[in-house]
GROMACS .gro file of C-alpha atoms in nm:
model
  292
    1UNK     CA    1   0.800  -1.392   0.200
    2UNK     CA    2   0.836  -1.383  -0.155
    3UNK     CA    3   0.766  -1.089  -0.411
    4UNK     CA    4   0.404  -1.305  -0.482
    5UNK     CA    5   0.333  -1.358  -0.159
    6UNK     CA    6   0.362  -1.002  -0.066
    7UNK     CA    7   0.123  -0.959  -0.330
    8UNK     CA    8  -0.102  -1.205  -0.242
    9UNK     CA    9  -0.104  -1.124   0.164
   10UNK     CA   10  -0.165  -0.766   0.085
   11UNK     CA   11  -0.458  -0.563   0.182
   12UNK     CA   12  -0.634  -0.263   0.010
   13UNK     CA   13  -0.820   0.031   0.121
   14UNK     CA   14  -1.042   0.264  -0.049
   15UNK     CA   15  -0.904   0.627  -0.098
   16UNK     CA   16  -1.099   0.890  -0.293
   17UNK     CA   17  -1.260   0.589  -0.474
   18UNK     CA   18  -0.929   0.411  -0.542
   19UNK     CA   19  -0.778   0.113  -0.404
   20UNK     CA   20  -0.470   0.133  -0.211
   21UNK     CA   21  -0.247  -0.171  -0.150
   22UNK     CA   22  -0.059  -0.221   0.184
   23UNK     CA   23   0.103  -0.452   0.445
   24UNK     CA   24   0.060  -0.491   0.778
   25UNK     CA   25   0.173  -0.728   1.081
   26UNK     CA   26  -0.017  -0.683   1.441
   27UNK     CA   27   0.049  -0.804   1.786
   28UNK     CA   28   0.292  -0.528   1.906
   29UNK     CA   29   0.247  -0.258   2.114
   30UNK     CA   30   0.454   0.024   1.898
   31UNK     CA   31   0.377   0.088   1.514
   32UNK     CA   32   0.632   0.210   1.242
   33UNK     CA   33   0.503   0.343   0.919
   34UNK     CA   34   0.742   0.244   0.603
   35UNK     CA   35   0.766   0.479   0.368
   36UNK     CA   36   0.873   0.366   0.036
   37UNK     CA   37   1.090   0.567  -0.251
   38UNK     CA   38   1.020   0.652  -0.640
   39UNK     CA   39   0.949   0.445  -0.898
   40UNK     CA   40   0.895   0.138  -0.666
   41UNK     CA   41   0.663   0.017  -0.394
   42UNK     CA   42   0.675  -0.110  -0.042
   43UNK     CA   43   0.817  -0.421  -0.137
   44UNK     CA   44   1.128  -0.254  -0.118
   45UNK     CA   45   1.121  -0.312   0.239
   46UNK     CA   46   1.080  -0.679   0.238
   47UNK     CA   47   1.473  -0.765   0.342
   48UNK     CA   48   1.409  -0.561   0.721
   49UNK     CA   49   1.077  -0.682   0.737
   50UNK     CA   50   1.061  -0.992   0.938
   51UNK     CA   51   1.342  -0.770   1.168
   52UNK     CA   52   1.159  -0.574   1.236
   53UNK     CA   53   0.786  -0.724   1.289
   54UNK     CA   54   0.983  -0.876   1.548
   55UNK     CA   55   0.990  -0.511   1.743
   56UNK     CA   56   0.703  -0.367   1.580
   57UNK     CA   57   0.359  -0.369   1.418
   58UNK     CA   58   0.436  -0.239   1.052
   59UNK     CA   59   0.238  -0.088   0.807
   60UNK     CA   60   0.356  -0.015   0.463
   61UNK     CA   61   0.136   0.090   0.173
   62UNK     CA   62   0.178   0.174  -0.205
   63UNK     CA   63   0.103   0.519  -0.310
   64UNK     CA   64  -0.163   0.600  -0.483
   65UNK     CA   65  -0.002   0.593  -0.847
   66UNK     CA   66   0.279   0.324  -0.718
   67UNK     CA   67   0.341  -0.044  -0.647
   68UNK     CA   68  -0.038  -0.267  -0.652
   69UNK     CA   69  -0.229   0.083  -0.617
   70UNK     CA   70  -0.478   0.245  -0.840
   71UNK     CA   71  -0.301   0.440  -1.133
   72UNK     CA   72  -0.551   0.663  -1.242
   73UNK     CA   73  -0.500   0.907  -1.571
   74UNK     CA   74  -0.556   1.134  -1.479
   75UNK     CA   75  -0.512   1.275  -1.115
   76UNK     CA   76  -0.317   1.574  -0.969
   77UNK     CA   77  -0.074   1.339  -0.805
   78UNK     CA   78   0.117   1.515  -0.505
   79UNK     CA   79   0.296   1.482  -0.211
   80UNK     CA   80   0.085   1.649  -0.010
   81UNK     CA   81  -0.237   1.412  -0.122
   82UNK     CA   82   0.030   1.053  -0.030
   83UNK     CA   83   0.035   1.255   0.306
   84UNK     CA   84  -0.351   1.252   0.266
   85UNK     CA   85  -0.372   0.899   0.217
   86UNK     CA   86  -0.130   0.796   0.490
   87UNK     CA   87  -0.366   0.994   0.744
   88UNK     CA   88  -0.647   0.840   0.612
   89UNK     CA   89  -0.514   0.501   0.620
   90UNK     CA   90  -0.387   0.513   0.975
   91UNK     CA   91  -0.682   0.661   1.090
   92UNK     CA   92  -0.867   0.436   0.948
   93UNK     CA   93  -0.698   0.142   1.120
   94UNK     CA   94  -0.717   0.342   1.496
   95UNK     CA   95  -0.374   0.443   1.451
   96UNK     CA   96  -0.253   0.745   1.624
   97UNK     CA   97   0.131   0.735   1.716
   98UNK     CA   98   0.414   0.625   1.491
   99UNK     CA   99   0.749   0.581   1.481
  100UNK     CA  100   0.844   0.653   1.069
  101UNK     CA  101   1.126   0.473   0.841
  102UNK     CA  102   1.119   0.666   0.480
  103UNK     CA  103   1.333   0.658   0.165
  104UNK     CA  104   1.342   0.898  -0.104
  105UNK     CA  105   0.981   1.008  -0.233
  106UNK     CA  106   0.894   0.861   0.132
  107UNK     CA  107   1.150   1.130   0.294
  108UNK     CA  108   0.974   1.386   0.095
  109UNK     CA  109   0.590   1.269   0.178
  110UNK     CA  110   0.739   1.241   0.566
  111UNK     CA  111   0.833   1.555   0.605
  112UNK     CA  112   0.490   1.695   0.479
  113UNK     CA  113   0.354   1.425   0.802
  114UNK     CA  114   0.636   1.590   1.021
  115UNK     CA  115   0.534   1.950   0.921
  116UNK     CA  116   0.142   1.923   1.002
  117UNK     CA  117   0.250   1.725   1.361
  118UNK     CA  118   0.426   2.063   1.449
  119UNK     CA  119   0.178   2.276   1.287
  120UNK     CA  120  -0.048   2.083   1.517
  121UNK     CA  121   0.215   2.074   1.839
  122UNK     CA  122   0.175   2.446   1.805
  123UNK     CA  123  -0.175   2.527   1.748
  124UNK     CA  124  -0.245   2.251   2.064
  125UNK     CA  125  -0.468   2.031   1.804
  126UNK     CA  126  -0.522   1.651   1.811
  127UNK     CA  127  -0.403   1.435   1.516
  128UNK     CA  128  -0.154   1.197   1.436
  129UNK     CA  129   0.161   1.173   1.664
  130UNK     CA  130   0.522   1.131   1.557
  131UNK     CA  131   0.744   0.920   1.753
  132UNK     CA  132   1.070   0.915   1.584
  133UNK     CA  133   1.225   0.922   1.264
  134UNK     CA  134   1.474   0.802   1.052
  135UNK     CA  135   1.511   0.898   0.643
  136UNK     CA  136   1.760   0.674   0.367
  137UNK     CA  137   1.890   0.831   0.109
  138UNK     CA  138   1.637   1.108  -0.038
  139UNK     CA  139   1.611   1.456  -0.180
  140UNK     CA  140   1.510   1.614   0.116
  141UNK     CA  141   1.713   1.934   0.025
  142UNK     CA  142   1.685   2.033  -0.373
  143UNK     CA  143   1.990   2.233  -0.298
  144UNK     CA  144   2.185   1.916  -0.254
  145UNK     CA  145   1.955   1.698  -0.524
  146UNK     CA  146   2.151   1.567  -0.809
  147UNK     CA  147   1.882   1.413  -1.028
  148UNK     CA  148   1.935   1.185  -1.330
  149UNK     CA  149   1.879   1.313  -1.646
  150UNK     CA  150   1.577   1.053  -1.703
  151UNK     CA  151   1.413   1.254  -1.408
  152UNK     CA  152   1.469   1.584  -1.547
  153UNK     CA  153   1.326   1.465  -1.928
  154UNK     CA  154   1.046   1.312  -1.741
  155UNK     CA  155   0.965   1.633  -1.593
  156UNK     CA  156   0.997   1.828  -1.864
  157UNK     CA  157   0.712   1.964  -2.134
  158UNK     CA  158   0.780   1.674  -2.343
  159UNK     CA  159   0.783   1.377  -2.083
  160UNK     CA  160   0.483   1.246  -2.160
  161UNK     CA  161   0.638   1.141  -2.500
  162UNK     CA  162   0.919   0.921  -2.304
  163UNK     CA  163   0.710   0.734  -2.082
  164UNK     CA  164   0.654   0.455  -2.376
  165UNK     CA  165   1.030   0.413  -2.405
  166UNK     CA  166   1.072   0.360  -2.003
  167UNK     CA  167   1.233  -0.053  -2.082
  168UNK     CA  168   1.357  -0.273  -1.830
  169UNK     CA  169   1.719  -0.250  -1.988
  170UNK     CA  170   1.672   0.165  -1.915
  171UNK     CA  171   1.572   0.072  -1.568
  172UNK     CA  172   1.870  -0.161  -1.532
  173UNK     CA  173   2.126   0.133  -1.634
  174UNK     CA  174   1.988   0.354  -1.437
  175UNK     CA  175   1.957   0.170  -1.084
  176UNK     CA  176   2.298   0.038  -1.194
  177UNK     CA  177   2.453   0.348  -1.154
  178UNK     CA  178   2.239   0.473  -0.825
  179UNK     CA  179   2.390   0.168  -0.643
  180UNK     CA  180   2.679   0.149  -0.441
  181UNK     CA  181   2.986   0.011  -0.679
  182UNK     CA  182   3.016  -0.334  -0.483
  183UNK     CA  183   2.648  -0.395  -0.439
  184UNK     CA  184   2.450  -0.421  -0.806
  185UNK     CA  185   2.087  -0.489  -0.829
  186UNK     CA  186   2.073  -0.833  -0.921
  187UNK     CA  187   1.854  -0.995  -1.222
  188UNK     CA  188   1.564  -1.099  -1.015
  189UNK     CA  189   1.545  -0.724  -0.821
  190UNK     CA  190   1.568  -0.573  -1.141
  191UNK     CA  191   1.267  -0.760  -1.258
  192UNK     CA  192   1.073  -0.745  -0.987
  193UNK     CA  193   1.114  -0.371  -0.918
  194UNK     CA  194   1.031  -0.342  -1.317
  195UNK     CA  195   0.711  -0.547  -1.249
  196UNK     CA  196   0.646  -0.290  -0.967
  197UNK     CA  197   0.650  -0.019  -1.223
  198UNK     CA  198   0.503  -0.185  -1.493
  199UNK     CA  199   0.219  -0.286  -1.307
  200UNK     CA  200  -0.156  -0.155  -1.443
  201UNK     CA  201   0.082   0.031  -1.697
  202UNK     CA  202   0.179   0.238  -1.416
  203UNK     CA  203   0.506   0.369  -1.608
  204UNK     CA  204   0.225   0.551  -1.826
  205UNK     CA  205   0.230   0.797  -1.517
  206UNK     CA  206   0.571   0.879  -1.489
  207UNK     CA  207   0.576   1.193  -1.607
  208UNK     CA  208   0.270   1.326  -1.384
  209UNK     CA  209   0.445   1.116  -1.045
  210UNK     CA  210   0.783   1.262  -1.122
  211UNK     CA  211   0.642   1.631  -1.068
  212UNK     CA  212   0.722   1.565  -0.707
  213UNK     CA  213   1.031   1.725  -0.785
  214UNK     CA  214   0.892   2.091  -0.846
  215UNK     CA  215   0.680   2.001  -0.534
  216UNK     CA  216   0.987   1.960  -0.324
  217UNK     CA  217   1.131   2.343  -0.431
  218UNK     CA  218   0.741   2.509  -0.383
  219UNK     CA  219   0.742   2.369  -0.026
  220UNK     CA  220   1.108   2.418   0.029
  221UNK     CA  221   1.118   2.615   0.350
  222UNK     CA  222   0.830   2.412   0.547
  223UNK     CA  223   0.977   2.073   0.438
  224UNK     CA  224   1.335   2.215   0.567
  225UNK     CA  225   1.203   2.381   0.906
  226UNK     CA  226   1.017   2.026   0.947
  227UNK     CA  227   1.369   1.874   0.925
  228UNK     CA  228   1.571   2.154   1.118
  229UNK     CA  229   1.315   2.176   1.408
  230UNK     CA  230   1.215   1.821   1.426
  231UNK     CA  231   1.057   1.734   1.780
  232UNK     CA  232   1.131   1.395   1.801
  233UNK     CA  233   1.439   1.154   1.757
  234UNK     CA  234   1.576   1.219   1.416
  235UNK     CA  235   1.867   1.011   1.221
  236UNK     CA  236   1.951   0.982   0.814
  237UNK     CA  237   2.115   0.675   0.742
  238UNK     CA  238   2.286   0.755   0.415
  239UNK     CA  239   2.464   0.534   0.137
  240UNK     CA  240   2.751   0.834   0.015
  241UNK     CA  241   2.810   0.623  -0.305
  242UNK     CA  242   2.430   0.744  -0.405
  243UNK     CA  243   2.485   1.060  -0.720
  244UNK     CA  244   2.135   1.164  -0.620
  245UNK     CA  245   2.141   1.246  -0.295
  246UNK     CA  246   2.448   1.076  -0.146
  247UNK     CA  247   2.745   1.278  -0.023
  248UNK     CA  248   2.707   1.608  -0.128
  249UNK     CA  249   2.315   1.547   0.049
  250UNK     CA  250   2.531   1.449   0.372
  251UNK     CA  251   2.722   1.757   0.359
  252UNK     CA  252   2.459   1.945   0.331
  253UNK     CA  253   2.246   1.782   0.633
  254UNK     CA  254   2.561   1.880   0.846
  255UNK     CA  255   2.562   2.215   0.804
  256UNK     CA  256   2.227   2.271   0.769
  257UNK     CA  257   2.057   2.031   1.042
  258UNK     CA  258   2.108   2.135   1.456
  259UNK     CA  259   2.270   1.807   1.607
  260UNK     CA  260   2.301   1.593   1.306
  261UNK     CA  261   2.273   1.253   1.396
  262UNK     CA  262   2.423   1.089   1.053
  263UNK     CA  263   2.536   0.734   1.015
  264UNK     CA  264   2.718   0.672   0.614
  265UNK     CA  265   2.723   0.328   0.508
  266UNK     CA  266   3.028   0.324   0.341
  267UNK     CA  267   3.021   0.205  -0.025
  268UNK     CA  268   2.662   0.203  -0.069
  269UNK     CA  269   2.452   0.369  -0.309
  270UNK     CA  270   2.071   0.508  -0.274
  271UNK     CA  271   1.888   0.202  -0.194
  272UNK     CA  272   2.064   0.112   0.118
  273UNK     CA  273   1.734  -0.102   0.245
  274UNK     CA  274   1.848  -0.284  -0.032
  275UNK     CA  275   2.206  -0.303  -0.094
  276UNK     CA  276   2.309  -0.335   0.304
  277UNK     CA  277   1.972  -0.404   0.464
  278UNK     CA  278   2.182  -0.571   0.773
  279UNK     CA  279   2.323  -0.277   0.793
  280UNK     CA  280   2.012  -0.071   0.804
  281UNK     CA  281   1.888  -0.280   1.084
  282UNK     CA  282   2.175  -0.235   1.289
  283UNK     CA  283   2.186   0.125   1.314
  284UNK     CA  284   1.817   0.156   1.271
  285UNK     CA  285   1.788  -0.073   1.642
  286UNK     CA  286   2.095   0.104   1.792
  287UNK     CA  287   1.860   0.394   1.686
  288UNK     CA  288   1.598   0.287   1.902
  289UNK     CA  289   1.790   0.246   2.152
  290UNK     CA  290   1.849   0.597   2.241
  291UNK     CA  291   1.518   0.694   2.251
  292UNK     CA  292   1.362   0.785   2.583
   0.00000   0.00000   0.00000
């Protein structure tokens, strides 16, 4: 499938009175949720895709704010409101057990769904069920997030004023040097994951999408216990070369996560769905094998 097809195939859902784009396959018996990373859209998972509709049914959406969604100006965009809207969605479709695949932003919006399954595991409450999970490169621990210096001018006072000056050739330098040294973005990614952005002059929202990052150090200590007392199969497949949240996040996970189950894809950078997706696969099925 090509970046217009997954357009065109897509499906939309209404959410608060906005339309939200997603995929979907049917016809197996498990489900995994895809959850995709900032600035892009769920087309970042198209190179595991027909993988892995072979093993499951997969559902992927664009956030509200992302991708072929609804941009509104404004909204109080969150991470706990993309949480929302993935409840809503799977609801909506009779959904009630996943397994979950997530990478950056989606790490972050995961481990808000993780979170309310234990809140709910402890209170005894019915709601969406979490079957396993497995998180790509991500900020999942501010302590150990490096962010560029375009993400902390976006989220300052004044980052409303850069949003105009967000160019392809800015994009380009900047996913340049997030990616692994051997594996580039090439031309056509670079456009299309531009077109992503630019898309219903969603860049025009940058600077009220990026505020994620405060969101992450308000909700520090549930979003870490979610992670550190996980109840289900957990692994983070991780591309060290990433200066966001590559080794240094690694280190961290070890020290800081009971029974880390880690797997580095040496040379890679933070878009490892991307730069090595065979090598996603691989350790994402030798994942699933372990799982009772």
């Amino acid at each position: 499938m090509n970046f217009q097809q997954w357009k065109d195939s897509g499906q939309y859902f209404d959410y608060k009175g906005h339309q939200i784009f997603y995929q979907q396959t049917e016809g197996k018996a498990e489900t995994l949720l895809l959850l995709h990373g900032f600035p892009t859209a769920s087309w970042d998972w198209h190179k595991l895709w027909p993988q892995l509709a072979g093993r499951f049914q997969l559902i992927a959406p664009d956030y509200l704010g992302f991708g072929y969604s609804d941009k509104p100006r404004p909204y109080p965009y969150s991470i706990l409101d993309q949480a929302d809207m993935v409840e809503t969605l799977l609801a909506q479709k009779g959904i009630t057990k996943v397994h979950i695949l997530a990478h950056d932003y989606g790490d972050t919006v995961l481990q808000e769904l993780l979170a309310r399954f234990i809140d709910r595991l402890d209170q005894s409450t019915k709601g969406l069920r979490l079957q396993s999970v497995v998180l790509l490169n991500g900020g999942i621990f501010p302590d150990a997030h490096q962010p560029r210096f375009i993400q902390k001018a976006l989220i300052s006072p004044l980052g409303f004023l850069l949003v105009p000056f967000l160019s392809k050739a800015m994009l380009r330098r900047n996913f340049h040097a997030i990616f692994g040294p051997d594996t580039p973005p090439s031309e056509q990614e670079i456009d299309e994951f531009y077109a992503l952005m630019e898309y219903n002059k969603g860049k025009y929202i940058f600077h009220r999408l990026i505020r994620y990052m405060a969101e992450r150090r308000q909700h520090r200590e549930r979003w870490f216990h979610a992670l550190a007392q996980c109840p289900v199969p957990l692994r983070l497949i991780n591309g060290p070369e990433d200066p966001i949240s590559g080794r240094l996040m690694i280190d961290y996970y070890y020290q800081h996560i009971p029974h880390p189950d880690v797997v580095e894809l040496k040379g890679i950078g933070h878009y490892p769905q991307t730069e090595a997706p065979e090598q996603v696969l691989h350790h994402y099925f030798e994942f699933l094998q372990t799982l009772p």
